[in-house]
Amino acid sequence: MSKVLILPGDGIGQEIIAQALKVIDFLNTNNALNMELVHGLVGGTAYDETGSPLPQATLDAAHECDSILLGAVGGYQWEKLERGLRPERGLLGLRAELDLFSNLRPAILYPQLASASTLKEEIVSGLDLMIVRELVAGIYFGEPRGVEERNGEKYGFNTATYFESEIRRIGHSAFKIAQLRDKRVCSVDKANVLEVCELWRETMENVAKEYPDVALSHMYVDNAAMQLVKAPKQFDVMVTSNLFGDVLSDCAAMLTGSIGMLPSASLNKSGFGMYEPIHGSAPDIAGKDIANPLATILSVAMMLRYSLNQADLADKIEMAVNTVLDKGYRTQDIASEGDSIVGTSKMGDLVVGALV
Ligand code: NAD
């Protein structure tokens, strides 16, 4: 029995999570999934009901669950709140409180959607790479930081820092994921210029000794950016620091051309994970039954694979999504001429119907 905290959040969050729940309900009834669901509040809706974007009750529930499935947070109506009360603080608070240091961002391009990419079909068709980004350390958190007056002018500074232990744990995360895939890890750094990256590279070499079945290679970040748009299919798992991962994972996601298709996970050292689509709350289309729910449904598959040890059911969900795409059904955001355009709820029903 696994226990999962469901946090729909704001905007399209409610609609897309409702489709993921249809899939979970079906698997609970028909495939011995045995998942208990706990429902909670986060983001702007949590602020409206409780005065906080991350109520204590949500944090308490998170600590009692095995994983979190989150929709999205944010919306125009909360943009003028003071920073600490904004919806995004709910998300950042969960990441920090649960020490979710390992951010997995797959970039998968379903061959049926190859024409949605800005790159040539033969470059991206069948793309399946995983970026593993360190999420709670590095230059985004390093001290000292600030803007001050020096020599009569303003001076801004941040510090790129990593403890060996912080590199080691993200390394283990990447190697373990590679063992479930094609067993290749490419570590991305800038060791030719930055001392902190020399430590990164040396530590990755040390971690690699514990995974003789996985091949480790290294690449400088400038070359990695170039290779991602030149020949992205050469990569299996890429592991990198917070800053480099931020940039490279957005670049990789956009290779697929479809923001509504990509799931993500943020894990801590005990394997607890928060799973969510990579897109935001899309307030421009909220409540219209046109949002693509597939990234959220695929987030359930990721959860089953990476936290709940049920890869067989993860495969089943991914195959169902494939079947629906094969049949030409598309939500508006991924549709081309000749496709059958369906709404959010219908897409959820179609995936459930394809679960065999
Ligand atoms: P967004 O991802 O919400 O939307 C960008 C564009 O993509 C919009 O045109 C939207 O309609 C479209 N889109 C997004 N998801 C879609 C889906 N599932 N199906 C079809 N189309 C989809 O990004 P934004 O507009 O920059 O931000 C909107 C709000 O979301 C902001 O408040 C922002 O802070 C928040 N946000 C939250 C998260 C998160 O919860 N993880 C991430 C990014 C942005």
mmCIF file of N, CA and C in Angstrom, residues 215-346:
data_model
loop_
_atom_site.group_PDB
_atom_site.id
_atom_site.type_symbol
_atom_site.label_atom_id
_atom_site.label_comp_id
_atom_site.label_asym_id
_atom_site.label_seq_id
_atom_site.Cartn_x
_atom_site.Cartn_y
_atom_site.Cartn_z
ATOM 1 N N ALA A 215 28.409 3.552 -17.897
ATOM 2 C CA ALA A 215 29.532 4.276 -18.505
ATOM 3 C C ALA A 215 29.418 5.771 -18.196
ATOM 4 N N LEU A 216 30.501 6.360 -17.686
ATOM 5 C CA LEU A 216 30.518 7.805 -17.376
ATOM 6 C C LEU A 216 31.339 8.547 -18.416
ATOM 7 N N SER A 217 30.791 9.668 -18.908
ATOM 8 C CA SER A 217 31.581 10.573 -19.750
ATOM 9 C C SER A 217 31.412 11.987 -19.195
ATOM 10 N N HIS A 218 32.266 12.907 -19.630
ATOM 11 C CA HIS A 218 32.184 14.297 -19.166
ATOM 12 C C HIS A 218 32.048 15.218 -20.372
ATOM 13 N N MET A 219 31.384 16.347 -20.163
ATOM 14 C CA MET A 219 31.271 17.325 -21.252
ATOM 15 C C MET A 219 31.224 18.725 -20.642
ATOM 16 N N TYR A 220 31.890 19.683 -21.263
ATOM 17 C CA TYR A 220 31.796 21.064 -20.795
ATOM 18 C C TYR A 220 30.422 21.607 -21.167
ATOM 19 N N VAL A 221 29.906 22.504 -20.334
ATOM 20 C CA VAL A 221 28.516 22.930 -20.496
ATOM 21 C C VAL A 221 28.258 23.649 -21.827
ATOM 22 N N ASP A 222 29.251 24.387 -22.324
ATOM 23 C CA ASP A 222 29.034 25.097 -23.593
ATOM 24 C C ASP A 222 28.887 24.093 -24.736
ATOM 25 N N ASN A 223 29.729 23.049 -24.699
ATOM 26 C CA ASN A 223 29.596 21.997 -25.720
ATOM 27 C C ASN A 223 28.276 21.244 -25.554
ATOM 28 N N ALA A 224 27.877 21.002 -24.279
ATOM 29 C CA ALA A 224 26.627 20.255 -24.031
ATOM 30 C C ALA A 224 25.436 21.008 -24.630
ATOM 31 N N ALA A 225 25.432 22.336 -24.491
ATOM 32 C CA ALA A 225 24.336 23.135 -25.057
ATOM 33 C C ALA A 225 24.305 22.959 -26.575
ATOM 34 N N MET A 226 25.504 22.981 -27.156
ATOM 35 C CA MET A 226 25.595 22.828 -28.619
ATOM 36 C C MET A 226 25.138 21.428 -29.047
ATOM 37 N N GLN A 227 25.612 20.419 -28.324
ATOM 38 C CA GLN A 227 25.263 19.036 -28.685
ATOM 39 C C GLN A 227 23.764 18.762 -28.522
ATOM 40 N N LEU A 228 23.134 19.438 -27.535
ATOM 41 C CA LEU A 228 21.696 19.218 -27.307
ATOM 42 C C LEU A 228 20.866 19.617 -28.510
ATOM 43 N N VAL A 229 21.292 20.663 -29.210
ATOM 44 C CA VAL A 229 20.520 21.045 -30.393
ATOM 45 C C VAL A 229 21.064 20.404 -31.675
ATOM 46 N N LYS A 230 22.326 19.915 -31.611
ATOM 47 C CA LYS A 230 22.918 19.308 -32.814
ATOM 48 C C LYS A 230 22.556 17.818 -32.930
ATOM 49 N N ALA A 231 22.756 17.092 -31.815
ATOM 50 C CA ALA A 231 22.531 15.637 -31.853
ATOM 51 C C ALA A 231 22.032 15.168 -30.485
ATOM 52 N N PRO A 232 20.814 15.548 -30.098
ATOM 53 C CA PRO A 232 20.352 15.259 -28.730
ATOM 54 C C PRO A 232 20.196 13.773 -28.420
ATOM 55 N N LYS A 233 20.060 12.941 -29.467
ATOM 56 C CA LYS A 233 19.815 11.521 -29.201
ATOM 57 C C LYS A 233 21.071 10.782 -28.732
ATOM 58 N N GLN A 234 22.247 11.477 -28.728
ATOM 59 C CA GLN A 234 23.471 10.830 -28.235
ATOM 60 C C GLN A 234 23.434 10.628 -26.723
ATOM 61 N N PHE A 235 22.531 11.359 -26.000
ATOM 62 C CA PHE A 235 22.544 11.313 -24.537
ATOM 63 C C PHE A 235 21.536 10.313 -23.997
ATOM 64 N N ASP A 236 21.909 9.711 -22.841
ATOM 65 C CA ASP A 236 20.962 8.889 -22.090
ATOM 66 C C ASP A 236 20.596 9.667 -20.817
ATOM 67 N N VAL A 237 21.522 9.741 -19.844
ATOM 68 C CA VAL A 237 21.297 10.545 -18.640
ATOM 69 C C VAL A 237 22.361 11.638 -18.598
ATOM 70 N N MET A 238 21.943 12.885 -18.378
ATOM 71 C CA MET A 238 22.885 13.990 -18.163
ATOM 72 C C MET A 238 22.758 14.392 -16.704
ATOM 73 N N VAL A 239 23.876 14.551 -16.000
ATOM 74 C CA VAL A 239 23.803 15.020 -14.613
ATOM 75 C C VAL A 239 24.571 16.329 -14.512
ATOM 76 N N THR A 240 23.977 17.299 -13.839
ATOM 77 C CA THR A 240 24.638 18.595 -13.778
ATOM 78 C C THR A 240 24.168 19.425 -12.576
ATOM 79 N N SER A 241 24.828 20.561 -12.397
ATOM 80 C CA SER A 241 24.583 21.413 -11.225
ATOM 81 C C SER A 241 23.285 22.197 -11.396
ATOM 82 N N ASN A 242 22.911 22.889 -10.343
ATOM 83 C CA ASN A 242 21.649 23.630 -10.303
ATOM 84 C C ASN A 242 21.535 24.637 -11.458
ATOM 85 N N LEU A 243 22.543 25.477 -11.600
ATOM 86 C CA LEU A 243 22.495 26.526 -12.631
ATOM 87 C C LEU A 243 22.536 25.937 -14.048
ATOM 88 N N PHE A 244 23.501 25.069 -14.316
ATOM 89 C CA PHE A 244 23.611 24.502 -15.664
ATOM 90 C C PHE A 244 22.353 23.684 -15.995
ATOM 91 N N GLY A 245 21.831 22.978 -14.976
ATOM 92 C CA GLY A 245 20.648 22.142 -15.187
ATOM 93 C C GLY A 245 19.408 22.966 -15.489
ATOM 94 N N ASP A 246 19.318 24.125 -14.862
ATOM 95 C CA ASP A 246 18.188 25.017 -15.097
ATOM 96 C C ASP A 246 18.115 25.369 -16.589
ATOM 97 N N VAL A 247 19.243 25.757 -17.128
ATOM 98 C CA VAL A 247 19.286 26.202 -18.528
ATOM 99 C C VAL A 247 19.139 25.010 -19.483
ATOM 100 N N LEU A 248 19.933 23.957 -19.248
ATOM 101 C CA LEU A 248 19.927 22.829 -20.188
ATOM 102 C C LEU A 248 18.589 22.085 -20.196
ATOM 103 N N SER A 249 17.910 22.001 -19.024
ATOM 104 C CA SER A 249 16.660 21.231 -19.004
ATOM 105 C C SER A 249 15.552 21.968 -19.744
ATOM 106 N N ASP A 250 15.537 23.280 -19.694
ATOM 107 C CA ASP A 250 14.537 24.017 -20.482
ATOM 108 C C ASP A 250 14.822 23.859 -21.968
ATOM 109 N N CYS A 251 16.106 23.906 -22.310
ATOM 110 C CA CYS A 251 16.504 23.740 -23.712
ATOM 111 C C CYS A 251 16.064 22.354 -24.203
ATOM 112 N N ALA A 252 16.345 21.328 -23.393
ATOM 113 C CA ALA A 252 15.987 19.956 -23.788
ATOM 114 C C ALA A 252 14.476 19.800 -23.885
ATOM 115 N N ALA A 253 13.748 20.400 -22.939
ATOM 116 C CA ALA A 253 12.286 20.269 -22.954
ATOM 117 C C ALA A 253 11.730 20.861 -24.240
ATOM 118 N N MET A 254 12.274 21.974 -24.658
ATOM 119 C CA MET A 254 11.719 22.628 -25.837
ATOM 120 C C MET A 254 12.085 21.926 -27.142
ATOM 121 N N LEU A 255 13.080 21.012 -27.084
ATOM 122 C CA LEU A 255 13.364 20.193 -28.271
ATOM 123 C C LEU A 255 12.127 19.414 -28.662
ATOM 124 N N THR A 256 11.313 19.089 -27.654
ATOM 125 C CA THR A 256 10.135 18.270 -27.916
ATOM 126 C C THR A 256 8.963 19.122 -28.387
ATOM 127 N N GLY A 257 9.045 20.422 -28.194
ATOM 128 C CA GLY A 257 8.035 21.330 -28.739
ATOM 129 C C GLY A 257 6.674 21.245 -28.079
ATOM 130 N N SER A 258 6.560 20.529 -26.951
ATOM 131 C CA SER A 258 5.230 20.322 -26.392
ATOM 132 C C SER A 258 5.247 20.386 -24.869
ATOM 133 N N ILE A 259 5.006 21.555 -24.335
ATOM 134 C CA ILE A 259 5.091 21.769 -22.888
ATOM 135 C C ILE A 259 4.053 20.941 -22.130
ATOM 136 N N GLY A 260 2.973 20.583 -22.785
ATOM 137 C CA GLY A 260 1.915 19.837 -22.115
ATOM 138 C C GLY A 260 2.175 18.335 -22.012
ATOM 139 N N MET A 261 3.355 17.889 -22.486
ATOM 140 C CA MET A 261 3.635 16.451 -22.533
ATOM 141 C C MET A 261 4.672 15.985 -21.504
ATOM 142 N N LEU A 262 5.379 16.944 -20.859
ATOM 143 C CA LEU A 262 6.566 16.522 -20.098
ATOM 144 C C LEU A 262 6.366 16.502 -18.588
ATOM 145 N N PRO A 263 6.595 15.337 -17.973
ATOM 146 C CA PRO A 263 6.502 15.222 -16.520
ATOM 147 C C PRO A 263 7.845 15.569 -15.866
ATOM 148 N N SER A 264 7.863 15.636 -14.537
ATOM 149 C CA SER A 264 9.142 15.813 -13.835
ATOM 150 C C SER A 264 9.022 15.227 -12.436
ATOM 151 N N ALA A 265 10.190 15.017 -11.814
ATOM 152 C CA ALA A 265 10.219 14.503 -10.452
ATOM 153 C C ALA A 265 11.278 15.248 -9.673
ATOM 154 N N SER A 266 11.047 15.453 -8.390
ATOM 155 C CA SER A 266 12.075 15.971 -7.500
ATOM 156 C C SER A 266 12.136 15.022 -6.312
ATOM 157 N N LEU A 267 13.331 14.421 -6.121
ATOM 158 C CA LEU A 267 13.463 13.334 -5.139
ATOM 159 C C LEU A 267 14.380 13.709 -3.990
ATOM 160 N N ASN A 268 14.155 13.116 -2.816
ATOM 161 C CA ASN A 268 15.132 13.252 -1.737
ATOM 162 C C ASN A 268 15.874 11.932 -1.556
ATOM 163 N N LYS A 269 16.725 11.859 -0.524
ATOM 164 C CA LYS A 269 17.636 10.708 -0.481
ATOM 165 C C LYS A 269 16.934 9.398 -0.130
ATOM 166 N N SER A 270 15.737 9.486 0.452
ATOM 167 C CA SER A 270 15.058 8.233 0.764
ATOM 168 C C SER A 270 14.141 7.786 -0.383
ATOM 169 N N GLY A 271 14.177 8.520 -1.505
ATOM 170 C CA GLY A 271 13.364 8.112 -2.657
ATOM 171 C C GLY A 271 11.989 8.751 -2.674
ATOM 172 N N PHE A 272 11.691 9.543 -1.626
ATOM 173 C CA PHE A 272 10.424 10.291 -1.620
ATOM 174 C C PHE A 272 10.467 11.268 -2.790
ATOM 175 N N GLY A 273 9.363 11.410 -3.501
ATOM 176 C CA GLY A 273 9.390 12.301 -4.650
ATOM 177 C C GLY A 273 8.167 13.178 -4.771
ATOM 178 N N MET A 274 8.379 14.370 -5.331
ATOM 179 C CA MET A 274 7.251 15.206 -5.726
ATOM 180 C C MET A 274 7.210 15.180 -7.256
ATOM 181 N N TYR A 275 6.069 14.800 -7.787
ATOM 182 C CA TYR A 275 5.915 14.603 -9.241
ATOM 183 C C TYR A 275 4.959 15.646 -9.784
ATOM 184 N N GLU A 276 5.336 16.267 -10.888
ATOM 185 C CA GLU A 276 4.500 17.347 -11.438
ATOM 186 C C GLU A 276 4.816 17.548 -12.909
ATOM 187 N N PRO A 277 3.853 18.078 -13.670
ATOM 188 C CA PRO A 277 4.169 18.447 -15.058
ATOM 189 C C PRO A 277 5.152 19.614 -15.038
ATOM 190 N N ILE A 278 5.935 19.780 -16.111
ATOM 191 C CA ILE A 278 6.918 20.880 -16.089
ATOM 192 C C ILE A 278 6.257 22.235 -16.341
ATOM 193 N N HIS A 279 5.036 22.223 -16.876
ATOM 194 C CA HIS A 279 4.407 23.513 -17.191
ATOM 195 C C HIS A 279 3.791 24.151 -15.951
ATOM 196 N N GLY A 280 3.349 25.412 -16.095
ATOM 197 C CA GLY A 280 2.740 26.132 -14.987
ATOM 198 C C GLY A 280 1.224 25.989 -14.970
ATOM 199 N N SER A 281 0.554 26.942 -14.331
ATOM 200 C CA SER A 281 -0.892 26.824 -14.086
ATOM 201 C C SER A 281 -1.727 27.349 -15.247
ATOM 202 N N ALA A 282 -1.070 27.856 -16.296
ATOM 203 C CA ALA A 282 -1.737 28.284 -17.539
ATOM 204 C C ALA A 282 -3.058 29.011 -17.281
ATOM 205 N N PRO A 283 -3.035 30.128 -16.553
ATOM 206 C CA PRO A 283 -4.305 30.796 -16.238
ATOM 207 C C PRO A 283 -5.070 31.238 -17.485
ATOM 208 N N ASP A 284 -4.347 31.407 -18.610
ATOM 209 C CA ASP A 284 -5.023 31.837 -19.851
ATOM 210 C C ASP A 284 -5.999 30.806 -20.383
ATOM 211 N N ILE A 285 -5.822 29.523 -20.010
ATOM 212 C CA ILE A 285 -6.738 28.498 -20.544
ATOM 213 C C ILE A 285 -7.478 27.750 -19.434
ATOM 214 N N ALA A 286 -7.317 28.201 -18.195
ATOM 215 C CA ALA A 286 -7.923 27.474 -17.063
ATOM 216 C C ALA A 286 -9.441 27.459 -17.161
ATOM 217 N N GLY A 287 -10.048 26.330 -16.838
ATOM 218 C CA GLY A 287 -11.507 26.206 -16.790
ATOM 219 C C GLY A 287 -12.152 26.025 -18.151
ATOM 220 N N LYS A 288 -11.347 25.889 -19.210
ATOM 221 C CA LYS A 288 -11.921 25.800 -20.557
ATOM 222 C C LYS A 288 -11.936 24.376 -21.115
ATOM 223 N N ASP A 289 -11.450 23.422 -20.339
ATOM 224 C CA ASP A 289 -11.384 22.026 -20.782
ATOM 225 C C ASP A 289 -10.555 21.872 -22.072
ATOM 226 N N ILE A 290 -9.448 22.648 -22.142
ATOM 227 C CA ILE A 290 -8.576 22.470 -23.316
ATOM 228 C C ILE A 290 -7.122 22.137 -22.936
ATOM 229 N N ALA A 291 -6.815 22.181 -21.637
ATOM 230 C CA ALA A 291 -5.427 21.896 -21.217
ATOM 231 C C ALA A 291 -5.075 20.444 -21.501
ATOM 232 N N ASN A 292 -3.809 20.224 -21.823
ATOM 233 C CA ASN A 292 -3.313 18.877 -22.076
ATOM 234 C C ASN A 292 -3.004 18.196 -20.722
ATOM 235 N N PRO A 293 -3.676 17.092 -20.416
ATOM 236 C CA PRO A 293 -3.423 16.434 -19.121
ATOM 237 C C PRO A 293 -2.320 15.372 -19.174
ATOM 238 N N LEU A 294 -1.690 15.183 -20.369
ATOM 239 C CA LEU A 294 -0.787 14.034 -20.508
ATOM 240 C C LEU A 294 0.476 14.168 -19.656
ATOM 241 N N ALA A 295 1.015 15.397 -19.480
ATOM 242 C CA ALA A 295 2.210 15.555 -18.634
ATOM 243 C C ALA A 295 1.908 15.116 -17.203
ATOM 244 N N THR A 296 0.688 15.390 -16.749
ATOM 245 C CA THR A 296 0.314 15.020 -15.379
ATOM 246 C C THR A 296 0.108 13.512 -15.274
ATOM 247 N N ILE A 297 -0.532 12.946 -16.289
ATOM 248 C CA ILE A 297 -0.727 11.487 -16.298
ATOM 249 C C ILE A 297 0.640 10.780 -16.365
ATOM 250 N N LEU A 298 1.557 11.346 -17.177
ATOM 251 C CA LEU A 298 2.897 10.744 -17.271
ATOM 252 C C LEU A 298 3.692 10.954 -15.979
ATOM 253 N N SER A 299 3.314 11.972 -15.188
ATOM 254 C CA SER A 299 3.959 12.164 -13.880
ATOM 255 C C SER A 299 3.594 11.017 -12.942
ATOM 256 N N VAL A 300 2.378 10.496 -13.087
ATOM 257 C CA VAL A 300 1.977 9.325 -12.287
ATOM 258 C C VAL A 300 2.865 8.131 -12.668
ATOM 259 N N ALA A 301 3.122 7.995 -13.977
ATOM 260 C CA ALA A 301 3.986 6.891 -14.425
ATOM 261 C C ALA A 301 5.385 7.031 -13.817
ATOM 262 N N MET A 302 5.906 8.269 -13.824
ATOM 263 C CA MET A 302 7.238 8.495 -13.225
ATOM 264 C C MET A 302 7.236 8.129 -11.749
ATOM 265 N N MET A 303 6.162 8.501 -11.059
ATOM 266 C CA MET A 303 6.071 8.208 -9.628
ATOM 267 C C MET A 303 6.125 6.700 -9.377
ATOM 268 N N LEU A 304 5.382 5.959 -10.214
ATOM 269 C CA LEU A 304 5.364 4.504 -10.053
ATOM 270 C C LEU A 304 6.754 3.920 -10.319
ATOM 271 N N ARG A 305 7.478 4.501 -11.281
ATOM 272 C CA ARG A 305 8.782 3.962 -11.640
ATOM 273 C C ARG A 305 9.855 4.334 -10.612
ATOM 274 N N TYR A 306 9.886 5.611 -10.203
ATOM 275 C CA TYR A 306 11.042 6.084 -9.418
ATOM 276 C C TYR A 306 10.833 6.099 -7.906
ATOM 277 N N SER A 307 9.576 6.130 -7.433
ATOM 278 C CA SER A 307 9.383 6.129 -5.977
ATOM 279 C C SER A 307 8.650 4.905 -5.470
ATOM 280 N N LEU A 308 7.735 4.369 -6.277
ATOM 281 C CA LEU A 308 6.854 3.331 -5.741
ATOM 282 C C LEU A 308 7.172 1.927 -6.255
ATOM 283 N N ASN A 309 8.278 1.843 -7.044
ATOM 284 C CA ASN A 309 8.762 0.518 -7.445
ATOM 285 C C ASN A 309 7.714 -0.320 -8.186
ATOM 286 N N GLN A 310 6.949 0.325 -9.059
ATOM 287 C CA GLN A 310 5.949 -0.419 -9.846
ATOM 288 C C GLN A 310 6.113 -0.082 -11.335
ATOM 289 N N ALA A 311 7.297 -0.427 -11.852
ATOM 290 C CA ALA A 311 7.646 -0.080 -13.231
ATOM 291 C C ALA A 311 6.673 -0.699 -14.229
ATOM 292 N N ASP A 312 6.101 -1.871 -13.884
ATOM 293 C CA ASP A 312 5.174 -2.520 -14.818
ATOM 294 C C ASP A 312 3.945 -1.632 -15.064
ATOM 295 N N LEU A 313 3.447 -1.006 -13.992
ATOM 296 C CA LEU A 313 2.284 -0.127 -14.169
ATOM 297 C C LEU A 313 2.684 1.190 -14.848
ATOM 298 N N ALA A 314 3.911 1.635 -14.601
ATOM 299 C CA ALA A 314 4.410 2.830 -15.299
ATOM 300 C C ALA A 314 4.427 2.571 -16.807
ATOM 301 N N ASP A 315 4.948 1.394 -17.184
ATOM 302 C CA ASP A 315 4.980 1.016 -18.612
ATOM 303 C C ASP A 315 3.568 1.041 -19.196
ATOM 304 N N LYS A 316 2.638 0.527 -18.403
ATOM 305 C CA LYS A 316 1.259 0.412 -18.867
ATOM 306 C C LYS A 316 0.681 1.803 -19.182
ATOM 307 N N ILE A 317 0.928 2.760 -18.296
ATOM 308 C CA ILE A 317 0.412 4.124 -18.514
ATOM 309 C C ILE A 317 1.072 4.734 -19.757
ATOM 310 N N GLU A 318 2.397 4.568 -19.866
ATOM 311 C CA GLU A 318 3.091 5.151 -21.013
ATOM 312 C C GLU A 318 2.612 4.518 -22.326
ATOM 313 N N MET A 319 2.348 3.228 -22.281
ATOM 314 C CA MET A 319 1.847 2.567 -23.492
ATOM 315 C C MET A 319 0.448 3.070 -23.856
ATOM 316 N N ALA A 320 -0.365 3.324 -22.837
ATOM 317 C CA ALA A 320 -1.724 3.826 -23.088
ATOM 318 C C ALA A 320 -1.655 5.208 -23.750
ATOM 319 N N VAL A 321 -0.750 6.061 -23.281
ATOM 320 C CA VAL A 321 -0.591 7.393 -23.881
ATOM 321 C C VAL A 321 -0.178 7.237 -25.350
ATOM 322 N N ASN A 322 0.765 6.318 -25.579
ATOM 323 C CA ASN A 322 1.218 6.041 -26.944
ATOM 324 C C ASN A 322 0.070 5.613 -27.846
ATOM 325 N N THR A 323 -0.766 4.723 -27.326
ATOM 326 C CA THR A 323 -1.897 4.209 -28.110
ATOM 327 C C THR A 323 -2.831 5.346 -28.512
ATOM 328 N N VAL A 324 -3.131 6.231 -27.537
ATOM 329 C CA VAL A 324 -4.053 7.345 -27.804
ATOM 330 C C VAL A 324 -3.455 8.272 -28.870
ATOM 331 N N LEU A 325 -2.147 8.522 -28.785
ATOM 332 C CA LEU A 325 -1.500 9.383 -29.787
ATOM 333 C C LEU A 325 -1.491 8.694 -31.152
ATOM 334 N N ASP A 326 -1.241 7.379 -31.143
ATOM 335 C CA ASP A 326 -1.247 6.607 -32.393
ATOM 336 C C ASP A 326 -2.583 6.726 -33.121
ATOM 337 N N LYS A 327 -3.639 6.802 -32.320
ATOM 338 C CA LYS A 327 -4.980 6.874 -32.924
ATOM 339 C C LYS A 327 -5.296 8.271 -33.419
ATOM 340 N N GLY A 328 -4.366 9.203 -33.224
ATOM 341 C CA GLY A 328 -4.549 10.550 -33.783
ATOM 342 C C GLY A 328 -5.286 11.524 -32.865
ATOM 343 N N TYR A 329 -5.523 11.141 -31.605
ATOM 344 C CA TYR A 329 -6.192 12.072 -30.685
ATOM 345 C C TYR A 329 -5.176 13.058 -30.128
ATOM 346 N N ARG A 330 -5.533 14.333 -30.116
ATOM 347 C CA ARG A 330 -4.633 15.385 -29.627
ATOM 348 C C ARG A 330 -5.437 16.438 -28.880
ATOM 349 N N THR A 331 -4.837 16.983 -27.801
ATOM 350 C CA THR A 331 -5.383 18.244 -27.285
ATOM 351 C C THR A 331 -4.861 19.341 -28.207
ATOM 352 N N GLN A 332 -5.487 20.501 -28.088
ATOM 353 C CA GLN A 332 -5.219 21.609 -29.011
ATOM 354 C C GLN A 332 -3.732 21.974 -29.141
ATOM 355 N N ASP A 333 -2.989 21.932 -28.011
ATOM 356 C CA ASP A 333 -1.587 22.387 -27.993
ATOM 357 C C ASP A 333 -0.660 21.507 -28.821
ATOM 358 N N ILE A 334 -1.053 20.247 -29.090
ATOM 359 C CA ILE A 334 -0.156 19.349 -29.834
ATOM 360 C C ILE A 334 -0.769 18.901 -31.160
ATOM 361 N N ALA A 335 -1.838 19.572 -31.561
ATOM 362 C CA ALA A 335 -2.556 19.121 -32.759
ATOM 363 C C ALA A 335 -1.933 19.659 -34.050
ATOM 364 N N SER A 336 -1.927 18.809 -35.064
ATOM 365 C CA SER A 336 -1.586 19.241 -36.427
ATOM 366 C C SER A 336 -2.809 18.981 -37.294
ATOM 367 N N GLU A 337 -2.711 19.379 -38.552
ATOM 368 C CA GLU A 337 -3.844 19.181 -39.450
ATOM 369 C C GLU A 337 -4.223 17.707 -39.563
ATOM 370 N N GLY A 338 -5.493 17.410 -39.522
ATOM 371 C CA GLY A 338 -5.943 16.024 -39.695
ATOM 372 C C GLY A 338 -6.127 15.273 -38.389
ATOM 373 N N ASP A 339 -5.612 15.837 -37.257
ATOM 374 C CA ASP A 339 -5.773 15.157 -35.971
ATOM 375 C C ASP A 339 -7.186 15.365 -35.427
ATOM 376 N N SER A 340 -7.605 14.446 -34.530
ATOM 377 C CA SER A 340 -8.891 14.629 -33.850
ATOM 378 C C SER A 340 -8.627 15.407 -32.559
ATOM 379 N N ILE A 341 -9.136 16.629 -32.487
ATOM 380 C CA ILE A 341 -8.891 17.450 -31.296
ATOM 381 C C ILE A 341 -9.901 17.098 -30.208
ATOM 382 N N VAL A 342 -9.383 16.798 -29.010
ATOM 383 C CA VAL A 342 -10.256 16.464 -27.883
ATOM 384 C C VAL A 342 -9.937 17.384 -26.704
ATOM 385 N N GLY A 343 -10.881 17.468 -25.764
ATOM 386 C CA GLY A 343 -10.686 18.305 -24.583
ATOM 387 C C GLY A 343 -9.933 17.557 -23.485
ATOM 388 N N THR A 344 -9.715 18.261 -22.368
ATOM 389 C CA THR A 344 -8.946 17.713 -21.241
ATOM 390 C C THR A 344 -9.585 16.423 -20.720
ATOM 391 N N SER A 345 -10.883 16.505 -20.438
ATOM 392 C CA SER A 345 -11.565 15.390 -19.805
ATOM 393 C C SER A 345 -11.642 14.172 -20.735
ATOM 394 N N LYS A 346 -11.926 14.457 -22.016
ATOM 395 C CA LYS A 346 -12.004 13.365 -23.003
ATOM 396 C C LYS A 346 -10.633 12.682 -23.131
#
